[in-house]
Coordinates of C-alpha atoms and ligand atoms in Angstrom, one line a residue:
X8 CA 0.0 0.0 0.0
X9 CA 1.4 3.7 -1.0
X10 CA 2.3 6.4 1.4
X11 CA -0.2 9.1 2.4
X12 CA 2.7 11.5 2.5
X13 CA 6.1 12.1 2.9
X14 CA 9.0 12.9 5.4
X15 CA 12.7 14.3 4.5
X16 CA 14.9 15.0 7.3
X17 CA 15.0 12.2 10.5
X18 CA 16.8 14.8 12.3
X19 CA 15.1 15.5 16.1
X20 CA 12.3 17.2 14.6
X21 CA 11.3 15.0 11.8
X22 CA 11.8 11.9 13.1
X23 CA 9.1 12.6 15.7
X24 CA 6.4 14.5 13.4
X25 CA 6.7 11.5 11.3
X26 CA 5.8 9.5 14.6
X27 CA 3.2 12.1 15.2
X28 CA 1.7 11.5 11.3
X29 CA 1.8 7.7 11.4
X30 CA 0.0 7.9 15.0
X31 CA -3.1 10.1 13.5
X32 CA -3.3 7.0 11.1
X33 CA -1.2 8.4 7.8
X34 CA 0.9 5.9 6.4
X35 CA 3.9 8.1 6.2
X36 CA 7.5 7.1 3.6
X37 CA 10.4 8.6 4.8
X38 CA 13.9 9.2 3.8
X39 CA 17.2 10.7 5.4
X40 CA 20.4 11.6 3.7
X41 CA 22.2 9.7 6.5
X42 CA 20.6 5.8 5.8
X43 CA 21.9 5.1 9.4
X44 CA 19.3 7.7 11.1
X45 CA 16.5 5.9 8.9
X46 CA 17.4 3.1 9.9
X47 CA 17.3 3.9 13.5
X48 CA 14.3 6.0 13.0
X49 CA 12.6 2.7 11.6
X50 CA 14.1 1.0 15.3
X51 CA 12.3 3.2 17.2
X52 CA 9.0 3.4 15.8
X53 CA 7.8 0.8 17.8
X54 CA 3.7 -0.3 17.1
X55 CA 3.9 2.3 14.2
X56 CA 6.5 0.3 12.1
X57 CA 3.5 -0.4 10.2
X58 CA 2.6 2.9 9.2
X59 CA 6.3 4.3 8.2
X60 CA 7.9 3.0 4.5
X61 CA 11.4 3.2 5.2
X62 CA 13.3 4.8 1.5
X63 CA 17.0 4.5 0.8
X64 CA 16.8 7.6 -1.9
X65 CA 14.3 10.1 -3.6
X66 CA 13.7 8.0 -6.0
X67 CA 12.2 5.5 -3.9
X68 CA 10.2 8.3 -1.6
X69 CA 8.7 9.3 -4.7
X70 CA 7.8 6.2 -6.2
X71 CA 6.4 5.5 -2.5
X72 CA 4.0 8.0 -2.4
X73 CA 0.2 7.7 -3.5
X74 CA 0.2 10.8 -6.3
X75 CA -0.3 14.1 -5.8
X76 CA 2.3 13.2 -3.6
X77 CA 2.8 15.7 -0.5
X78 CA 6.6 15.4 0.8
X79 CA 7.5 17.8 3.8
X80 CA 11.2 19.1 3.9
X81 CA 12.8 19.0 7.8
X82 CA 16.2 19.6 7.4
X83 CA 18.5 22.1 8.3
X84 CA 17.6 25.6 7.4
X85 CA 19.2 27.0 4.4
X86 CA 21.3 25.4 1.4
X87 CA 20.0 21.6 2.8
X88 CA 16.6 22.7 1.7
X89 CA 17.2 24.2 -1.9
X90 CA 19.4 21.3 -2.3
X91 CA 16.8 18.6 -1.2
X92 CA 13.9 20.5 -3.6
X93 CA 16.6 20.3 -6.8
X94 CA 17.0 16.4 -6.0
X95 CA 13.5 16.4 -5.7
X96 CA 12.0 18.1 -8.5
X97 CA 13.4 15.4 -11.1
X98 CA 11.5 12.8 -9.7
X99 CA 8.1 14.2 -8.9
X100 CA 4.8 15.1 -11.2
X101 CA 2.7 18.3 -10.9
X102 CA 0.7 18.3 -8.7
X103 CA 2.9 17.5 -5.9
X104 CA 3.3 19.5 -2.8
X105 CA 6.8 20.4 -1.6
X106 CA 6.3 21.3 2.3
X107 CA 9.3 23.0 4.2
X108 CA 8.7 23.1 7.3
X109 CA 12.5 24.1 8.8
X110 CA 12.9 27.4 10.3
X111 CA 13.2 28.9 6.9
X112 CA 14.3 32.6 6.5
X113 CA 10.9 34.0 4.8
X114 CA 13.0 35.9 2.3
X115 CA 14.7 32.1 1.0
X116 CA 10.9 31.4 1.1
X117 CA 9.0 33.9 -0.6
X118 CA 12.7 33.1 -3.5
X119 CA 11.9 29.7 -3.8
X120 CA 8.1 30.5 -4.2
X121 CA 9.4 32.1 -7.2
X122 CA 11.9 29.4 -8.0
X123 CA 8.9 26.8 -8.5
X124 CA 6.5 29.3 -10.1
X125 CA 5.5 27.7 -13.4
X126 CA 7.0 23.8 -11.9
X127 CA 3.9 22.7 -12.1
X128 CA 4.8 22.1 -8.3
X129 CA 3.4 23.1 -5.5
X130 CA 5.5 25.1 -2.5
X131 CA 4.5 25.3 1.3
X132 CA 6.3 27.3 3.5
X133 CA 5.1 26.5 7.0
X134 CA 6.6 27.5 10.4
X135 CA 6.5 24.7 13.2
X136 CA 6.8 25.5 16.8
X137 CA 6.9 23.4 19.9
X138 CA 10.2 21.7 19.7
X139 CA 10.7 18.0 20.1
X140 CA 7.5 17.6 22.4
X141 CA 5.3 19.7 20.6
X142 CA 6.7 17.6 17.0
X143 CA 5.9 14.3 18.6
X144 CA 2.7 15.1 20.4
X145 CA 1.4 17.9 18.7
X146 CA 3.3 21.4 17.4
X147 CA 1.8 25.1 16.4
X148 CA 1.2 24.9 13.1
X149 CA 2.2 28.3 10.7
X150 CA 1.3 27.7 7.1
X151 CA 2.2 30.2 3.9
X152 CA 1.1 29.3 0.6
X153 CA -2.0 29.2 -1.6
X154 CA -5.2 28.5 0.4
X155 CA -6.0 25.5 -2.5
X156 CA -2.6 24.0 -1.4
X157 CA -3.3 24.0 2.4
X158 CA -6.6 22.4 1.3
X159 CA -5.2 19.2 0.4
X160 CA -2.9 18.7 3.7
X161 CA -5.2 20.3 5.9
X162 CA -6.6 17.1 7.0
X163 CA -3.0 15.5 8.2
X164 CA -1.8 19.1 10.0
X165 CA -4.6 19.6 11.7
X166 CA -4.5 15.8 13.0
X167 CA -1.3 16.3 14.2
X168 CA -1.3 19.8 15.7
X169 CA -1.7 21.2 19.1
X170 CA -5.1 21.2 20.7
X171 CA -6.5 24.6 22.5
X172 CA -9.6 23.2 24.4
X173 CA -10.5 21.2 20.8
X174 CA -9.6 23.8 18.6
X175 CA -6.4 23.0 16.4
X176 CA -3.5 24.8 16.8
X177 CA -2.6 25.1 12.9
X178 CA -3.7 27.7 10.0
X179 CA -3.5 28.3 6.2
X180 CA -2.0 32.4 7.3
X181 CA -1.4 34.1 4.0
X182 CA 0.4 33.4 0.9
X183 CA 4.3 32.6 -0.2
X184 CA 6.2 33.7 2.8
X185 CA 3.8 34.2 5.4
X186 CA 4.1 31.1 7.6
X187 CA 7.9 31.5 7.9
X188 CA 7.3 34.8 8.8
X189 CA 4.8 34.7 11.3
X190 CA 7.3 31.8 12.7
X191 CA 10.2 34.5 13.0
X192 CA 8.5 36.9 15.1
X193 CA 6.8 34.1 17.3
X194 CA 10.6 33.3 18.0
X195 CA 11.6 36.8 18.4
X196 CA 8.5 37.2 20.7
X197 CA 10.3 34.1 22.6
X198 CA 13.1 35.5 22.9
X199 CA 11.4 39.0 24.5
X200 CA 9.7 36.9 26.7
X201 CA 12.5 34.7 27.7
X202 CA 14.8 37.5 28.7
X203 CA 12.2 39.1 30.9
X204 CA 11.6 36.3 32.9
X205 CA 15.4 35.9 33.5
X206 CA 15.8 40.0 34.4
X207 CA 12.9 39.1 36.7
X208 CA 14.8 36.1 37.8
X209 CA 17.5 38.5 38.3
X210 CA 16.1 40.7 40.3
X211 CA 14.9 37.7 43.0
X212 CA 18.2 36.4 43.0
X213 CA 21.1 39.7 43.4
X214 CA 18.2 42.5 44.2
X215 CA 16.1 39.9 46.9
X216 CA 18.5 37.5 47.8
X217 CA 16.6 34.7 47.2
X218 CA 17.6 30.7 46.6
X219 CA 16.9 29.2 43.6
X220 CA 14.6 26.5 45.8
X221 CA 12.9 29.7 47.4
X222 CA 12.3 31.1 43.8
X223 CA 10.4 28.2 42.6
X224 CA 7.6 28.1 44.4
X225 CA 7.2 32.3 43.4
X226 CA 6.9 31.3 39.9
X227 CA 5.1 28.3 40.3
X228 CA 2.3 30.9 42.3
X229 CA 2.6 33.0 39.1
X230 CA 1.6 30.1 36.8
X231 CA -1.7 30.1 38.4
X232 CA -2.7 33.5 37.2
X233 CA -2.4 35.9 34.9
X234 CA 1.2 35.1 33.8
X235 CA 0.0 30.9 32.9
X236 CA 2.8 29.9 30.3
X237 CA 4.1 27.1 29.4
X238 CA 7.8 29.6 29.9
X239 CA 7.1 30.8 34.0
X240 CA 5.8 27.0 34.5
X241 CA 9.3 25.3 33.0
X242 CA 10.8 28.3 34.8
X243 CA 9.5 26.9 38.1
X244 CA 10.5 23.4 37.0
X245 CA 14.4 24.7 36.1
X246 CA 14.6 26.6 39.2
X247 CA 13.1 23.0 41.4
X248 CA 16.1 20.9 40.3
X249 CA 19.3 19.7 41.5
X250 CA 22.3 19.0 39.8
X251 CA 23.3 15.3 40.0
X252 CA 27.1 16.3 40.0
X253 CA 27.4 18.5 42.8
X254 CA 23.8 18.5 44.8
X255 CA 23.8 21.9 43.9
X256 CA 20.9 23.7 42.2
X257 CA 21.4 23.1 38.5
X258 CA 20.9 26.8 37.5
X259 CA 24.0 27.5 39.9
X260 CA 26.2 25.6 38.1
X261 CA 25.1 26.3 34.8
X262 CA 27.1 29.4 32.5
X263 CA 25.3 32.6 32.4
X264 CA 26.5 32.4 28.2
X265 CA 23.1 32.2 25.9
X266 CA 22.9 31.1 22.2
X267 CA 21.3 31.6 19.6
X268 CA 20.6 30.2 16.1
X269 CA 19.0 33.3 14.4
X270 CA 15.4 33.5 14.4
X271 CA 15.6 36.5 17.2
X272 CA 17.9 38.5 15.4
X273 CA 15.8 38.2 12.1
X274 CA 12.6 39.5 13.8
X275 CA 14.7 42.3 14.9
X276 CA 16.1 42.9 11.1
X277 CA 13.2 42.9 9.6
X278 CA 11.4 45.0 12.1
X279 CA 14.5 47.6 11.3
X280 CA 13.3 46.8 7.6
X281 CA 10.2 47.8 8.0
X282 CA 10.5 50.9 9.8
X283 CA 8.6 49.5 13.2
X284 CA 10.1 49.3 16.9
X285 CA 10.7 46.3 18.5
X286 CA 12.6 47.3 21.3
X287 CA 12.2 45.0 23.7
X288 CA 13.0 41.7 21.1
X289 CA 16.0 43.9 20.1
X290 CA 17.0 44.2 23.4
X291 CA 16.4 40.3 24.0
X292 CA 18.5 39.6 21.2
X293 CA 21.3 41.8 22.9
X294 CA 21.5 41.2 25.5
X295 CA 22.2 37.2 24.9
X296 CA 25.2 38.6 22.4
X297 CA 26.5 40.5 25.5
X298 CA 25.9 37.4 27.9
X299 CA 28.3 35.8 25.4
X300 CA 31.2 37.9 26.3
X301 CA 31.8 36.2 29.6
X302 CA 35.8 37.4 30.1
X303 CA 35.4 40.2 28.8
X304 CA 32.0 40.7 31.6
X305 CA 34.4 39.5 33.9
X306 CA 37.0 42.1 33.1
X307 CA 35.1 45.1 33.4
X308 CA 33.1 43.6 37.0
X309 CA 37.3 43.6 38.3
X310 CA 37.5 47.6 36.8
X311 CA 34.6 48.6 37.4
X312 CA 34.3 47.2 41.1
X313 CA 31.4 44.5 42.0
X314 CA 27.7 46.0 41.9
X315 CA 27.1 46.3 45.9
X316 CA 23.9 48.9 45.5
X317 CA 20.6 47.7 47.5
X318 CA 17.4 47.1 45.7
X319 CA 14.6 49.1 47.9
X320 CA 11.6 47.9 49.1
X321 CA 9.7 45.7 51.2
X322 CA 9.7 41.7 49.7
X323 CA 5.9 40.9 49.9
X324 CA 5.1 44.7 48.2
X325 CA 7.9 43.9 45.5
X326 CA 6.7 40.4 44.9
X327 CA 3.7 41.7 44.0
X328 CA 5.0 44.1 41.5
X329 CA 7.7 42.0 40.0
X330 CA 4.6 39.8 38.6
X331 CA 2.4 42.9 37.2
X332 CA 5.9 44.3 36.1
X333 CA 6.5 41.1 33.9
X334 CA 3.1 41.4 32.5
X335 CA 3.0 45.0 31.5
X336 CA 6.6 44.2 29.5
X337 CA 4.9 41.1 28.3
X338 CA 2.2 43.0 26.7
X339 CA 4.7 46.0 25.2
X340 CA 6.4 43.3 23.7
X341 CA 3.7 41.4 22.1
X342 CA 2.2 44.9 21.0
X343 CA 5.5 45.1 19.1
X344 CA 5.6 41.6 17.7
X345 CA 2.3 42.1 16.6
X346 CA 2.4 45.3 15.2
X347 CA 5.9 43.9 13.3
X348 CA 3.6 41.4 12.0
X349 CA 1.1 44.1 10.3
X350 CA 4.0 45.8 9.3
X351 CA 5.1 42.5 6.8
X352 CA 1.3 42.2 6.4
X353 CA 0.9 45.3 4.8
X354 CA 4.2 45.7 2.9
X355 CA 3.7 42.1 1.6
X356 CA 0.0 42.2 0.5
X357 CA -0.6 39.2 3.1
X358 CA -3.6 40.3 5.1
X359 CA -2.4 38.4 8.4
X360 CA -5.5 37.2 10.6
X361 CA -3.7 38.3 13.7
X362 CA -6.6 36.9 16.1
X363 CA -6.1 33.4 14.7
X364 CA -2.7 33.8 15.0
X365 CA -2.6 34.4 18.9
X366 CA -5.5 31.5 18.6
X367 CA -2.6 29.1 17.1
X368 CA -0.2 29.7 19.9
X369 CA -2.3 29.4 22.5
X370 CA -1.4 25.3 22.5
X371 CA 1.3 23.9 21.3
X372 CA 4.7 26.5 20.9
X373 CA 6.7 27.6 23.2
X374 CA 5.5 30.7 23.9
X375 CA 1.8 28.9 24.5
X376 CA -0.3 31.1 27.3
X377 CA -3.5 32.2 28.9
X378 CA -2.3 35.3 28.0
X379 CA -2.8 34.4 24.5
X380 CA -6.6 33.3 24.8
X381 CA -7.0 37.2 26.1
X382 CA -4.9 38.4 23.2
X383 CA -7.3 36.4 20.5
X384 CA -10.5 37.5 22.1
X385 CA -9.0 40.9 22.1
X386 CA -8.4 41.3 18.6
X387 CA -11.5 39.8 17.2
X388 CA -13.1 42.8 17.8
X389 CA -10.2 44.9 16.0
X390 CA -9.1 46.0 13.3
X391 CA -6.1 43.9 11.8
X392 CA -3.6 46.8 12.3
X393 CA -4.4 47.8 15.2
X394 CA -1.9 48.0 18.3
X395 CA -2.1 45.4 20.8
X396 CA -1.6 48.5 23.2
X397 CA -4.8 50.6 21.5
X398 CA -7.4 47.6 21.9
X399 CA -10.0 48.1 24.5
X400 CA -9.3 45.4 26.5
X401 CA -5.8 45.8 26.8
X402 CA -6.1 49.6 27.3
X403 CA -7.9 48.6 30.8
X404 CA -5.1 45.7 31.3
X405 CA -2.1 48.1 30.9
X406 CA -3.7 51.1 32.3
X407 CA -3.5 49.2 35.7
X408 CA -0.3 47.5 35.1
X409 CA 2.4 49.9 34.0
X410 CA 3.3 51.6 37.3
X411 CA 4.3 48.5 39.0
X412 CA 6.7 48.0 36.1
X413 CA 7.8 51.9 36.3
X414 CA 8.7 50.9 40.0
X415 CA 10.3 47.7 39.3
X416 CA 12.8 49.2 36.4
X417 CA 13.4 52.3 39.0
X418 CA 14.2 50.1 41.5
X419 CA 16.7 47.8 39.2
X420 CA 18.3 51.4 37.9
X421 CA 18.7 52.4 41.8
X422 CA 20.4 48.7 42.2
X423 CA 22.4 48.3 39.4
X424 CA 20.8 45.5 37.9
X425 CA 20.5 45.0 34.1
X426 CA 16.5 44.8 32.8
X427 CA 17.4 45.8 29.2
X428 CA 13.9 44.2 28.1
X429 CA 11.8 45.2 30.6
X430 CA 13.1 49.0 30.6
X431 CA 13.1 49.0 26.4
X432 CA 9.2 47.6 26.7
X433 CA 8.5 50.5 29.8
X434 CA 10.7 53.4 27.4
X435 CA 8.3 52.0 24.4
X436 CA 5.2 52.9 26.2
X437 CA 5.9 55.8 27.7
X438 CA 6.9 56.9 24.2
X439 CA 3.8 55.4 22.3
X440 CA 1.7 57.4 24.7
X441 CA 3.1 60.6 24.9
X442 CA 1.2 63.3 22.6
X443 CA 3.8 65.3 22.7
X444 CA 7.6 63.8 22.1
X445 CA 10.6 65.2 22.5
X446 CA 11.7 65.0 18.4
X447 CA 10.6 68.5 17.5
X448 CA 14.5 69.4 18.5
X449 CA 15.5 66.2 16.8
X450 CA 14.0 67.8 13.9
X451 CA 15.4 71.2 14.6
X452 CA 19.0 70.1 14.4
X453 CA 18.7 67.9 11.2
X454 CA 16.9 71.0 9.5
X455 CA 20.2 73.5 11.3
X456 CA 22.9 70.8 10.0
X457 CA 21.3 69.2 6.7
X458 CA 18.5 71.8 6.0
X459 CA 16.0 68.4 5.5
X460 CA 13.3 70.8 6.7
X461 CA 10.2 70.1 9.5
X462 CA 6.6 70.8 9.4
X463 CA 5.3 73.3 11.7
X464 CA 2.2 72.5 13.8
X465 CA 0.4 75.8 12.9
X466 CA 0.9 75.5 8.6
X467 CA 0.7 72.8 6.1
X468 CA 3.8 72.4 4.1
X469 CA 8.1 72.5 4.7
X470 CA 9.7 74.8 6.7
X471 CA 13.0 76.2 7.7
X472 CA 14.5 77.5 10.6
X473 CA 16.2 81.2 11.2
X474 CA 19.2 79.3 11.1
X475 CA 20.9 81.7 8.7
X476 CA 23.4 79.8 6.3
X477 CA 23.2 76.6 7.6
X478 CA 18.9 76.6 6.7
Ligands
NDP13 P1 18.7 18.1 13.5 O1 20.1 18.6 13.6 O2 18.2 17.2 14.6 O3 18.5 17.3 12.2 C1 19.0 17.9 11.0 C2 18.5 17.1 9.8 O4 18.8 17.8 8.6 C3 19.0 15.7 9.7 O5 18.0 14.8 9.2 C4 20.1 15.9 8.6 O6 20.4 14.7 7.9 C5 19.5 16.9 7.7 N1 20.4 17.6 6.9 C6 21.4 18.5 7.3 N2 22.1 19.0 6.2 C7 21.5 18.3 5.1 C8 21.8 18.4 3.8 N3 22.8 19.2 3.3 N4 21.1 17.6 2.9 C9 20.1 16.7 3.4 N5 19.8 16.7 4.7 C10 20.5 17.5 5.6 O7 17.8 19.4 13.3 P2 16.3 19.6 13.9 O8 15.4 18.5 13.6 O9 16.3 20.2 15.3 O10 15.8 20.8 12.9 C11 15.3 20.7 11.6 C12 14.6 22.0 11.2 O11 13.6 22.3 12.1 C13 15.6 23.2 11.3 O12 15.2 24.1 10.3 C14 15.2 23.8 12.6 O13 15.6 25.2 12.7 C15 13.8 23.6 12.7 N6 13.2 23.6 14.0 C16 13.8 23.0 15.1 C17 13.2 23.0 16.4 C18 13.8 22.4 17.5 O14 13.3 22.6 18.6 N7 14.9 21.6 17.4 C19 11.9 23.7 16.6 C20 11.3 24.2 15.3 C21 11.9 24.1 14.1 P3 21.7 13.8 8.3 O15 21.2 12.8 9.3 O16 22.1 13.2 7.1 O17 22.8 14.7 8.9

């Protein structure tokens, strides 16, 4: 009996949303570069041997495929991909569907939309979130690409998506580069989110004094309201557990150095692109490049003298503002994903469904939330370009919880404590609602230097200053 679909790339992800296809009852061919990973893929598939048709080259995936054949790409992002679409393209029949479902840079997608134009081919871009777990037992699902196209798989990634309270996690988003998109700033909204929870972190640990085993539990009360994640509950988790080695709490021993792989800093250039702030993901993204530069950190702690300032306060009344603190910079931040996101939308003709787009990461990806049921219902009743921080609801929400993250960056400025995401999220609102800015003498000097000219609030038109020759 043929294949239902096709898998390429056995890595971590696609061996286990091949598992995740052949368990909704797809019969599923599969083929990896390696043969030694398919063959070990094949090992471990357990009672769903039956459903997976082990290949040993393209050829053979195609041939075991029931035509229109759709094959999903899960390789490495990049050259692997074009490379695995030019081996492929020989051997398959129009109709076919070519899925790529890597981290894809949307540009490379939106290019190899064009590259199959005319094929006969089908192409797919579509962003997957949720990491191993989510791949096995059920991801966020991102798609770009004709709504036809999504048609004919939506049966299988619906199947094997995330779940919100019976509501799949997965959605046809837009055409060409879309998915991909939307995928980036999901990551770069990680990464915002991420960063604030360690500055809050931060602050328990060097402003409060606290124990890693005496931080848990604060997170884990968190969970249970308005900041219920799937990030503060691992957070909890982390902060619970012991190091095998040395007895020691395992964030103790681990080296404050982050990585990355890319998708942060791509939100952040094509925010910069598209002319709209993202401070708070830009600052994310920075401040992991500085964590990087441990000696050089360590250096300028000896020059500079160890931080010994005091953060004020009293614990239970700081406690309390640390968690509306991290949920005002949430919101700044996912006003700025969002508004990143209508950005592309507009420049790229995609008409984004933002409201289903916080429905399809409420389950399933990493940055899966309450918070993100609140954001859907929110934006139903909005227009699509509308900022997260100008809906009604949210209006109310922030209204109420911006002082307490006014306080808690104070505080961290008083102490000498680094919140470069939550003060780039506060300096973003206080700028977004100030009638009146500060950029009229911006303006002034690059009219008295450049004589580029300013509008004047009391007459239409370009104007000059009484500079003399420099105007
Ligand atoms: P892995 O490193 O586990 O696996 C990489 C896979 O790519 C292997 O199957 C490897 O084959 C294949 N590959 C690499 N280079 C080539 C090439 N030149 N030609 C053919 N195949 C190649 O990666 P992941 O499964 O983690 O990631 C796969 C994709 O999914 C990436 O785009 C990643 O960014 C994305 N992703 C990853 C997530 C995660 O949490 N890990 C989450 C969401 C998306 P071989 O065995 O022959 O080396």
């Amino acid at each position: 009996e043929k294949a239902e679909i096709g898998l390429i790339g056995l890595g971590t992800m696609g061996s286990n949303l091949a598992l995740n296809i052949a368990e909704k009852g797809h019969r599923i061919a599969v083929f990896n570069r390696t043969p030694a990973r398919t063959q070990a893929f094949v090992e471990s598939a357990g009672a769903l041997r039956d459903m997976v048709v082990p290949c040993g080259s393209i050829e053979e995936l195609a041939a075991a495929i029931r035509p229109p054949r759709p094959i999903i790409i899960m390789v490495l992002a990049g050259d692997p991909v074009d490379q695995q679409i030019a081996a492929l393209r020989p051997v398959l029949a129009a109709n076919d569907i070519i899925i790529d479902a890597g981290n894809a840079n949307f540009r490379d997608t939106m290019r190899r939309f064009e590259e199959l134009d005319g094929s006969g081919l089908t192409f797919i871009g579509m962003g997957v979130s949720g990491g191993e777990e989510g791949a096995r037992h059920g991801p966020s699902i991102m798609v770009g690409g004709t709504p036809e196209s999504y048609a004919r798989v939506e049966d299988v990634l619906t199947a094997i998506s995330a779940k919100y309270k019976g509501e799949p996690c997965a959605a046809w988003l837009g055409p060409n580069g879309a998915g991909h998109f939307v995928k980036t700033i999901h990551n770069g909204i990680e990464y915002a989110d991420m960063q604030m929870i360690a500055e809050i972190y931060g602050i328990l640990r060097d402003g409060l004094s606290m124990t890693p085993k005496q931080i848990a539990p604060v997170f884990a009360g968190w969970n249970k309201g308005r900041l219920e994640s799937y990030l503060i509950e691992i957070t909890a988790s982390v902060l619970e557990a012991d190091d095998p080695k040395t007895g020691k709490p395992v964030v103790d021993i681990i080296l404050d150095r982050a990585g990355q792989k890319g998708t942060g800093k791509w939100s952040v250039i094509e925010a910069q692109q598209l002319g709209i702030p993202a401070t708070a993901i830009e600052a994310a993204v920075a401040a992991r490049v500085l964590s990087s530069m441990k000696d050089e950190r360590l250096a300028a702690e000896k020059a500079y003298g160890a931080n010994t300032l005091k953060f004020a306060g009293n614990k239970d009344e700081v406690l309390g503002d640390l968690e509306l603190a991290l949920f005002a910079g949430k919101i700044a931040a996912y006003a700025q994903g969002f508004a990143v996101m209508a950005g592309a939308s507009k420049e790229f003709g995609w008409n984004l469904p933002m409201p289903t787009i916080a429905k399809i990461w409420r389950a399933g990806c990493i940055i899966r939330s309450q918070f993100l049921d609140t954001i859907a219902e929110a934006f139903g009743k909005a227009d699509r370009s509308t900022n997260l921080l100008m809906v009604p609801a949210f209006v109310e929400i922030m209204g109420k919880a911006h002082p307490s993250l006014r306080r808690i960056v104070a505080r961290a400025a008083e102490a000498g404590l680094p919140v470069p995401a939550l003060s780039s999220a506060l300096a973003y609102f206080d700028g977004y609602r100030q009638g009146r800015g500060s950029t009229d003498l911006t303006q002034a000097q690059r009219d008295f230097f450049g004589a580029h000219g300013f509008e004047r609030i009391d007459e239409p038109g370009a104007h000059h200053g009484p500079w003399g020759s420099g105007s």
